Amino acid sequence: MPDLPGTGRFRRRAPGRFSESRIAVLSELNLILVGPPGAGKGTQAERLTQDFGLPYYATGNILRQAVADGTPLGQKAKEYMDSGELVPDELIVGVILEALATDEAQDGFVLDGFPRNVDQAEALGAALEQVGRKLNGVLLIDVPDEEVLRRLSGRRTCVKAGHTYHVEFDPPKHEGVCDQDGSRLVQRDDDKPETIRKRLEVYHRQTEPLVGYYDERGLLRRFDGTRSPTEVHDHLRATVATVRLEDEI
């Protein structure tokens, strides 16, 4: 694989003899979050970053940031986005490496939204190896389709300021009316059952094979996403702490 932007900073940390730089590599926590839409990945990622002092990189966000910053990779990505084309995997990997080359990511990261398929997983793994880093764990928050439908289709958003509610878990005081500004509550197109089912079909077809891919490599950790957010967080935190301990031994 050719050199990608952001690789220079990590070359000194490539695996070699046991040294201070080697210890630094082992103490990193490089994690990927996977799971279906509505699994609560964003909520759990926020808590993990607080627990372990790690930056959270949602791929769409760092891609948009690269475009906004006008980086060379961001400019290339913008060309694809403006023409309505998918941004190539190699370009996305390059943007991720740029983010990982920053000071905030020197002790690790939590990545969400990439990879979405096995080919992307292989490309990411090769790129990380090139810069002397490795994945420590892939955290699967597993939620059945029925629960995803229940969670997402029940969301309602006010038309004025975007305040959100849930018809079952967090209903407004008056049905269809926002408590905060009195505006009308609507169901967004993304939250309609037919749209959710299509998103789930894509997840099962493209992303679910990653479960077996990472499981075969001993990286996968499973979590029951139907439990309460606090229970899921407690399990995640304990597991990640164990992963770090195992890598430091």
mmCIF file of C-alpha atoms in Angstrom:
data_model
loop_
_atom_site.group_PDB
_atom_site.id
_atom_site.type_symbol
_atom_site.label_atom_id
_atom_site.label_comp_id
_atom_site.label_asym_id
_atom_site.label_seq_id
_atom_site.Cartn_x
_atom_site.Cartn_y
_atom_site.Cartn_z
ATOM 1 C CA MET A 1 0.000 0.000 0.000
ATOM 2 C CA PRO A 2 1.425 3.461 -0.856
ATOM 3 C CA ASP A 3 2.193 5.970 1.871
ATOM 4 C CA LEU A 4 -0.921 7.701 3.148
ATOM 5 C CA PRO A 5 -1.117 11.154 4.740
ATOM 6 C CA GLY A 6 -0.458 11.218 8.450
ATOM 7 C CA THR A 7 1.779 8.152 8.531
ATOM 8 C CA GLY A 8 5.063 9.806 9.427
ATOM 9 C CA ARG A 9 4.310 10.542 13.044
ATOM 10 C CA PHE A 10 3.764 6.884 13.896
ATOM 11 C CA ARG A 11 6.640 5.239 12.050
ATOM 12 C CA ARG A 12 8.838 5.476 15.127
ATOM 13 C CA ARG A 13 6.227 3.411 16.985
ATOM 14 C CA ALA A 14 6.168 0.486 14.601
ATOM 15 C CA PRO A 15 6.512 -2.905 16.324
ATOM 16 C CA GLY A 16 10.113 -3.871 16.911
ATOM 17 C CA ARG A 17 12.261 -4.630 19.874
ATOM 18 C CA PHE A 18 10.839 -4.034 23.337
ATOM 19 C CA SER A 19 11.347 -0.330 24.101
ATOM 20 C CA GLU A 20 9.551 2.717 25.436
ATOM 21 C CA SER A 21 7.895 3.263 22.062
ATOM 22 C CA ARG A 22 6.782 -0.394 22.035
ATOM 23 C CA ILE A 23 5.210 0.049 25.484
ATOM 24 C CA ALA A 24 3.354 3.091 24.137
ATOM 25 C CA VAL A 25 1.854 0.975 21.371
ATOM 26 C CA LEU A 26 0.704 -1.689 23.797
ATOM 27 C CA SER A 27 -0.979 0.845 26.089
ATOM 28 C CA GLU A 28 -3.139 2.241 23.282
ATOM 29 C CA LEU A 29 -6.841 1.541 23.124
ATOM 30 C CA ASN A 30 -7.851 1.422 19.464
ATOM 31 C CA LEU A 31 -11.512 0.438 19.290
ATOM 32 C CA ILE A 32 -14.268 0.101 16.701
ATOM 33 C CA LEU A 33 -17.971 0.243 17.533
ATOM 34 C CA VAL A 34 -20.366 -1.774 15.383
ATOM 35 C CA GLY A 35 -24.051 -2.543 15.570
ATOM 36 C CA PRO A 36 -27.345 -1.866 13.801
ATOM 37 C CA PRO A 37 -28.934 1.580 13.618
ATOM 38 C CA GLY A 38 -30.596 2.463 16.889
ATOM 39 C CA ALA A 39 -28.255 0.287 18.958
ATOM 40 C CA GLY A 40 -27.084 3.261 21.022
ATOM 41 C CA LYS A 41 -23.527 3.402 19.689
ATOM 42 C CA GLY A 42 -23.314 7.186 19.960
ATOM 43 C CA THR A 43 -24.460 7.193 23.584
ATOM 44 C CA GLN A 44 -22.010 4.465 24.568
ATOM 45 C CA ALA A 45 -19.153 6.046 22.607
ATOM 46 C CA GLU A 46 -19.609 9.295 24.527
ATOM 47 C CA ARG A 47 -19.388 7.431 27.823
ATOM 48 C CA LEU A 48 -16.350 5.423 26.724
ATOM 49 C CA THR A 49 -14.494 8.568 25.714
ATOM 50 C CA GLN A 50 -15.115 9.976 29.182
ATOM 51 C CA ASP A 51 -14.072 6.743 30.897
ATOM 52 C CA PHE A 52 -10.790 6.301 29.031
ATOM 53 C CA GLY A 53 -9.971 9.756 27.676
ATOM 54 C CA LEU A 54 -10.295 8.675 24.049
ATOM 55 C CA PRO A 55 -11.512 10.737 21.081
ATOM 56 C CA TYR A 56 -14.647 9.537 19.296
ATOM 57 C CA TYR A 57 -14.505 9.563 15.513
ATOM 58 C CA ALA A 58 -17.791 9.125 13.680
ATOM 59 C CA THR A 59 -16.563 8.709 10.121
ATOM 60 C CA GLY A 60 -19.145 11.033 8.597
ATOM 61 C CA ASN A 61 -18.164 13.788 11.030
ATOM 62 C CA ILE A 62 -14.412 13.629 10.401
ATOM 63 C CA LEU A 63 -15.035 13.462 6.648
ATOM 64 C CA ARG A 64 -17.159 16.609 6.798
ATOM 65 C CA GLN A 65 -14.542 18.260 9.021
ATOM 66 C CA ALA A 66 -11.793 17.483 6.497
ATOM 67 C CA VAL A 67 -13.956 19.079 3.803
ATOM 68 C CA ALA A 68 -14.618 22.137 5.982
ATOM 69 C CA ASP A 69 -10.909 22.484 6.818
ATOM 70 C CA GLY A 70 -10.008 22.280 3.156
ATOM 71 C CA THR A 71 -7.325 19.625 3.620
ATOM 72 C CA PRO A 72 -6.024 17.999 0.420
ATOM 73 C CA LEU A 73 -7.970 14.833 1.202
ATOM 74 C CA GLY A 74 -10.992 16.899 2.187
ATOM 75 C CA GLN A 75 -10.915 18.692 -1.157
ATOM 76 C CA LYS A 76 -10.789 15.381 -3.010
ATOM 77 C CA ALA A 77 -13.651 14.030 -0.900
ATOM 78 C CA LYS A 78 -15.694 17.159 -1.654
ATOM 79 C CA GLU A 79 -15.401 16.522 -5.382
ATOM 80 C CA TYR A 80 -17.011 13.110 -4.956
ATOM 81 C CA MET A 81 -19.645 14.396 -2.545
ATOM 82 C CA ASP A 82 -20.588 17.332 -4.784
ATOM 83 C CA SER A 83 -21.048 14.999 -7.741
ATOM 84 C CA GLY A 84 -23.208 12.648 -5.693
ATOM 85 C CA GLU A 85 -20.673 9.818 -5.811
ATOM 86 C CA LEU A 86 -19.494 7.651 -2.923
ATOM 87 C CA VAL A 87 -16.163 8.668 -1.426
ATOM 88 C CA PRO A 88 -13.655 5.876 -2.235
ATOM 89 C CA ASP A 89 -12.547 3.651 0.629
ATOM 90 C CA GLU A 90 -8.890 4.623 0.207
ATOM 91 C CA LEU A 91 -9.791 8.281 0.620
ATOM 92 C CA ILE A 92 -11.850 7.596 3.748
ATOM 93 C CA VAL A 93 -8.976 5.587 5.230
ATOM 94 C CA GLY A 94 -6.650 8.506 4.517
ATOM 95 C CA VAL A 95 -8.978 10.921 6.337
ATOM 96 C CA ILE A 96 -9.133 8.531 9.301
ATOM 97 C CA LEU A 97 -5.325 8.353 9.418
ATOM 98 C CA GLU A 98 -5.170 12.147 9.425
ATOM 99 C CA ALA A 99 -7.403 12.175 12.503
ATOM 100 C CA LEU A 100 -5.345 9.455 14.188
ATOM 101 C CA ALA A 101 -2.148 11.427 13.605
ATOM 102 C CA THR A 102 -3.340 14.192 15.959
ATOM 103 C CA ASP A 103 -2.174 14.510 19.559
ATOM 104 C CA GLU A 104 -5.617 13.699 20.924
ATOM 105 C CA ALA A 105 -5.494 10.208 19.363
ATOM 106 C CA GLN A 106 -2.022 9.211 20.527
ATOM 107 C CA ASP A 107 -3.431 7.004 23.309
ATOM 108 C CA GLY A 108 -6.161 5.472 21.154
ATOM 109 C CA PHE A 109 -9.544 6.156 19.616
ATOM 110 C CA VAL A 110 -13.138 4.984 19.272
ATOM 111 C CA LEU A 111 -14.159 4.684 15.609
ATOM 112 C CA ASP A 112 -17.773 4.451 14.451
ATOM 113 C CA GLY A 113 -19.177 4.206 10.921
ATOM 114 C CA PHE A 114 -16.178 2.563 9.267
ATOM 115 C CA PRO A 115 -15.557 -0.144 8.268
ATOM 116 C CA ARG A 116 -18.980 -1.080 6.919
ATOM 117 C CA ASN A 117 -17.892 -4.227 5.098
ATOM 118 C CA VAL A 118 -15.072 -6.767 5.031
ATOM 119 C CA ASP A 119 -13.165 -5.071 2.195
ATOM 120 C CA GLN A 120 -13.084 -1.843 4.191
ATOM 121 C CA ALA A 121 -11.991 -3.757 7.290
ATOM 122 C CA GLU A 122 -9.036 -5.201 5.407
ATOM 123 C CA ALA A 123 -8.093 -1.776 4.026
ATOM 124 C CA LEU A 124 -8.271 -0.195 7.488
ATOM 125 C CA GLY A 125 -6.256 -3.002 9.067
ATOM 126 C CA ALA A 126 -3.503 -2.655 6.451
ATOM 127 C CA ALA A 127 -3.388 1.122 6.908
ATOM 128 C CA LEU A 128 -3.145 0.839 10.701
ATOM 129 C CA GLU A 129 -0.360 -1.703 10.358
ATOM 130 C CA GLN A 130 1.508 0.682 8.070
ATOM 131 C CA VAL A 131 1.544 3.356 10.777
ATOM 132 C CA GLY A 132 2.481 0.913 13.546
ATOM 133 C CA ARG A 133 -0.925 0.658 15.182
ATOM 134 C CA LYS A 134 -3.401 -2.148 15.658
ATOM 135 C CA LEU A 135 -6.971 -2.689 16.749
ATOM 136 C CA ASN A 136 -7.448 -3.806 20.339
ATOM 137 C CA GLY A 137 -11.131 -4.593 20.173
ATOM 138 C CA VAL A 138 -14.300 -4.440 18.084
ATOM 139 C CA LEU A 139 -17.329 -3.765 20.268
ATOM 140 C CA LEU A 140 -20.616 -5.117 18.912
ATOM 141 C CA ILE A 141 -23.753 -3.677 20.502
ATOM 142 C CA ASP A 142 -26.305 -6.215 19.353
ATOM 143 C CA VAL A 143 -30.003 -5.336 19.119
ATOM 144 C CA PRO A 144 -32.687 -7.387 17.310
ATOM 145 C CA ASP A 145 -34.578 -5.819 14.425
ATOM 146 C CA GLU A 146 -37.873 -5.601 16.344
ATOM 147 C CA GLU A 147 -36.224 -3.516 19.054
ATOM 148 C CA VAL A 148 -34.559 -1.249 16.494
ATOM 149 C CA LEU A 149 -37.974 -0.619 14.897
ATOM 150 C CA ARG A 150 -39.498 0.057 18.292
ATOM 151 C CA ARG A 151 -36.813 2.546 19.237
ATOM 152 C CA LEU A 152 -36.500 4.471 15.992
ATOM 153 C CA SER A 153 -40.091 4.496 14.755
ATOM 154 C CA GLY A 154 -41.256 5.900 18.095
ATOM 155 C CA ARG A 155 -39.152 9.040 17.834
ATOM 156 C CA ARG A 156 -40.905 12.372 17.290
ATOM 157 C CA THR A 157 -39.258 15.711 16.535
ATOM 158 C CA CYS A 158 -40.679 19.207 16.934
ATOM 159 C CA VAL A 159 -40.813 21.220 13.711
ATOM 160 C CA LYS A 160 -39.572 24.450 15.289
ATOM 161 C CA ALA A 161 -36.371 23.631 17.176
ATOM 162 C CA GLY A 162 -35.799 19.916 16.718
ATOM 163 C CA HIS A 163 -36.536 18.826 20.293
ATOM 164 C CA THR A 164 -36.941 15.055 20.359
ATOM 165 C CA TYR A 165 -39.327 12.743 22.183
ATOM 166 C CA HIS A 166 -40.320 9.096 22.083
ATOM 167 C CA VAL A 167 -43.929 7.981 22.160
ATOM 168 C CA GLU A 168 -43.080 5.183 24.603
ATOM 169 C CA PHE A 169 -39.867 6.047 26.453
ATOM 170 C CA ASP A 170 -40.091 9.852 26.660
ATOM 171 C CA PRO A 171 -43.552 11.051 25.589
ATOM 172 C CA PRO A 172 -44.568 14.738 25.605
ATOM 173 C CA LYS A 173 -47.108 15.908 28.168
ATOM 174 C CA HIS A 174 -49.617 16.482 25.374
ATOM 175 C CA GLU A 175 -49.641 14.113 22.416
ATOM 176 C CA GLY A 176 -48.194 15.615 19.258
ATOM 177 C CA VAL A 177 -47.137 18.872 20.951
ATOM 178 C CA CYS A 178 -43.620 19.898 22.038
ATOM 179 C CA ASP A 179 -43.370 20.604 25.772
ATOM 180 C CA GLN A 180 -40.749 23.311 25.261
ATOM 181 C CA ASP A 181 -42.099 25.492 22.470
ATOM 182 C CA GLY A 182 -45.619 24.186 21.719
ATOM 183 C CA SER A 183 -44.799 23.346 18.112
ATOM 184 C CA ARG A 184 -46.078 20.313 16.253
ATOM 185 C CA LEU A 185 -44.274 16.960 16.654
ATOM 186 C CA VAL A 186 -43.632 14.919 13.524
ATOM 187 C CA GLN A 187 -42.087 11.616 12.569
ATOM 188 C CA ARG A 188 -39.043 12.217 10.369
ATOM 189 C CA ASP A 189 -38.740 10.238 7.145
ATOM 190 C CA ASP A 190 -35.649 8.486 8.566
ATOM 191 C CA ASP A 191 -37.772 7.220 11.456
ATOM 192 C CA LYS A 192 -40.576 5.717 9.396
ATOM 193 C CA PRO A 193 -40.785 1.899 9.594
ATOM 194 C CA GLU A 194 -40.246 1.322 5.870
ATOM 195 C CA THR A 195 -37.053 3.420 5.928
ATOM 196 C CA ILE A 196 -35.774 1.677 9.034
ATOM 197 C CA ARG A 197 -36.341 -1.749 7.470
ATOM 198 C CA LYS A 198 -34.309 -0.710 4.415
ATOM 199 C CA ARG A 199 -31.459 0.472 6.674
ATOM 200 C CA LEU A 200 -31.560 -2.838 8.506
ATOM 201 C CA GLU A 201 -31.437 -4.764 5.224
ATOM 202 C CA VAL A 202 -28.285 -2.866 4.268
ATOM 203 C CA TYR A 203 -26.773 -3.534 7.699
ATOM 204 C CA HIS A 204 -27.420 -7.281 7.518
ATOM 205 C CA ARG A 205 -26.136 -7.552 3.964
ATOM 206 C CA GLN A 206 -23.025 -5.376 4.196
ATOM 207 C CA THR A 207 -21.994 -4.858 7.801
ATOM 208 C CA GLU A 208 -23.053 -8.011 9.641
ATOM 209 C CA PRO A 209 -20.296 -10.106 7.930
ATOM 210 C CA LEU A 210 -17.819 -8.004 9.932
ATOM 211 C CA VAL A 211 -18.959 -9.890 13.033
ATOM 212 C CA GLY A 212 -17.516 -13.152 11.765
ATOM 213 C CA TYR A 213 -14.460 -11.423 10.294
ATOM 214 C CA TYR A 214 -13.406 -9.847 13.584
ATOM 215 C CA ASP A 215 -14.530 -12.828 15.660
ATOM 216 C CA GLU A 216 -12.118 -15.071 13.740
ATOM 217 C CA ARG A 217 -9.322 -12.655 14.647
ATOM 218 C CA GLY A 218 -10.146 -12.686 18.341
ATOM 219 C CA LEU A 219 -11.115 -9.016 18.406
ATOM 220 C CA LEU A 220 -14.909 -9.167 18.735
ATOM 221 C CA ARG A 221 -16.671 -8.432 22.030
ATOM 222 C CA ARG A 222 -20.475 -8.776 22.172
ATOM 223 C CA PHE A 223 -22.851 -6.674 24.264
ATOM 224 C CA ASP A 224 -26.599 -7.050 24.732
ATOM 225 C CA GLY A 225 -27.981 -3.745 23.494
ATOM 226 C CA THR A 226 -31.476 -4.507 24.775
ATOM 227 C CA ARG A 227 -30.313 -3.855 28.345
ATOM 228 C CA SER A 228 -30.519 -0.391 29.856
ATOM 229 C CA PRO A 229 -27.887 2.152 28.709
ATOM 230 C CA THR A 230 -26.309 2.030 32.172
ATOM 231 C CA GLU A 231 -26.017 -1.758 32.112
ATOM 232 C CA VAL A 232 -24.534 -1.707 28.621
ATOM 233 C CA HIS A 233 -22.074 0.972 29.693
ATOM 234 C CA ASP A 234 -20.980 -0.964 32.791
ATOM 235 C CA HIS A 235 -20.317 -4.060 30.678
ATOM 236 C CA LEU A 236 -18.470 -2.066 28.020
ATOM 237 C CA ARG A 237 -16.306 -0.252 30.545
ATOM 238 C CA ALA A 238 -15.306 -3.449 32.340
ATOM 239 C CA THR A 239 -14.542 -5.222 29.070
ATOM 240 C CA VAL A 240 -12.455 -2.389 27.650
ATOM 241 C CA ALA A 241 -10.501 -2.133 30.895
ATOM 242 C CA THR A 242 -9.760 -5.861 30.604
ATOM 243 C CA VAL A 243 -8.689 -5.458 26.964
ATOM 244 C CA ARG A 244 -6.213 -2.743 27.957
ATOM 245 C CA LEU A 245 -4.866 -4.866 30.792
ATOM 246 C CA GLU A 246 -4.419 -7.890 28.521
ATOM 247 C CA ASP A 247 -2.475 -5.840 25.973
ATOM 248 C CA GLU A 248 -0.188 -4.378 28.628
ATOM 249 C CA ILE A 249 0.825 -7.779 29.998
#
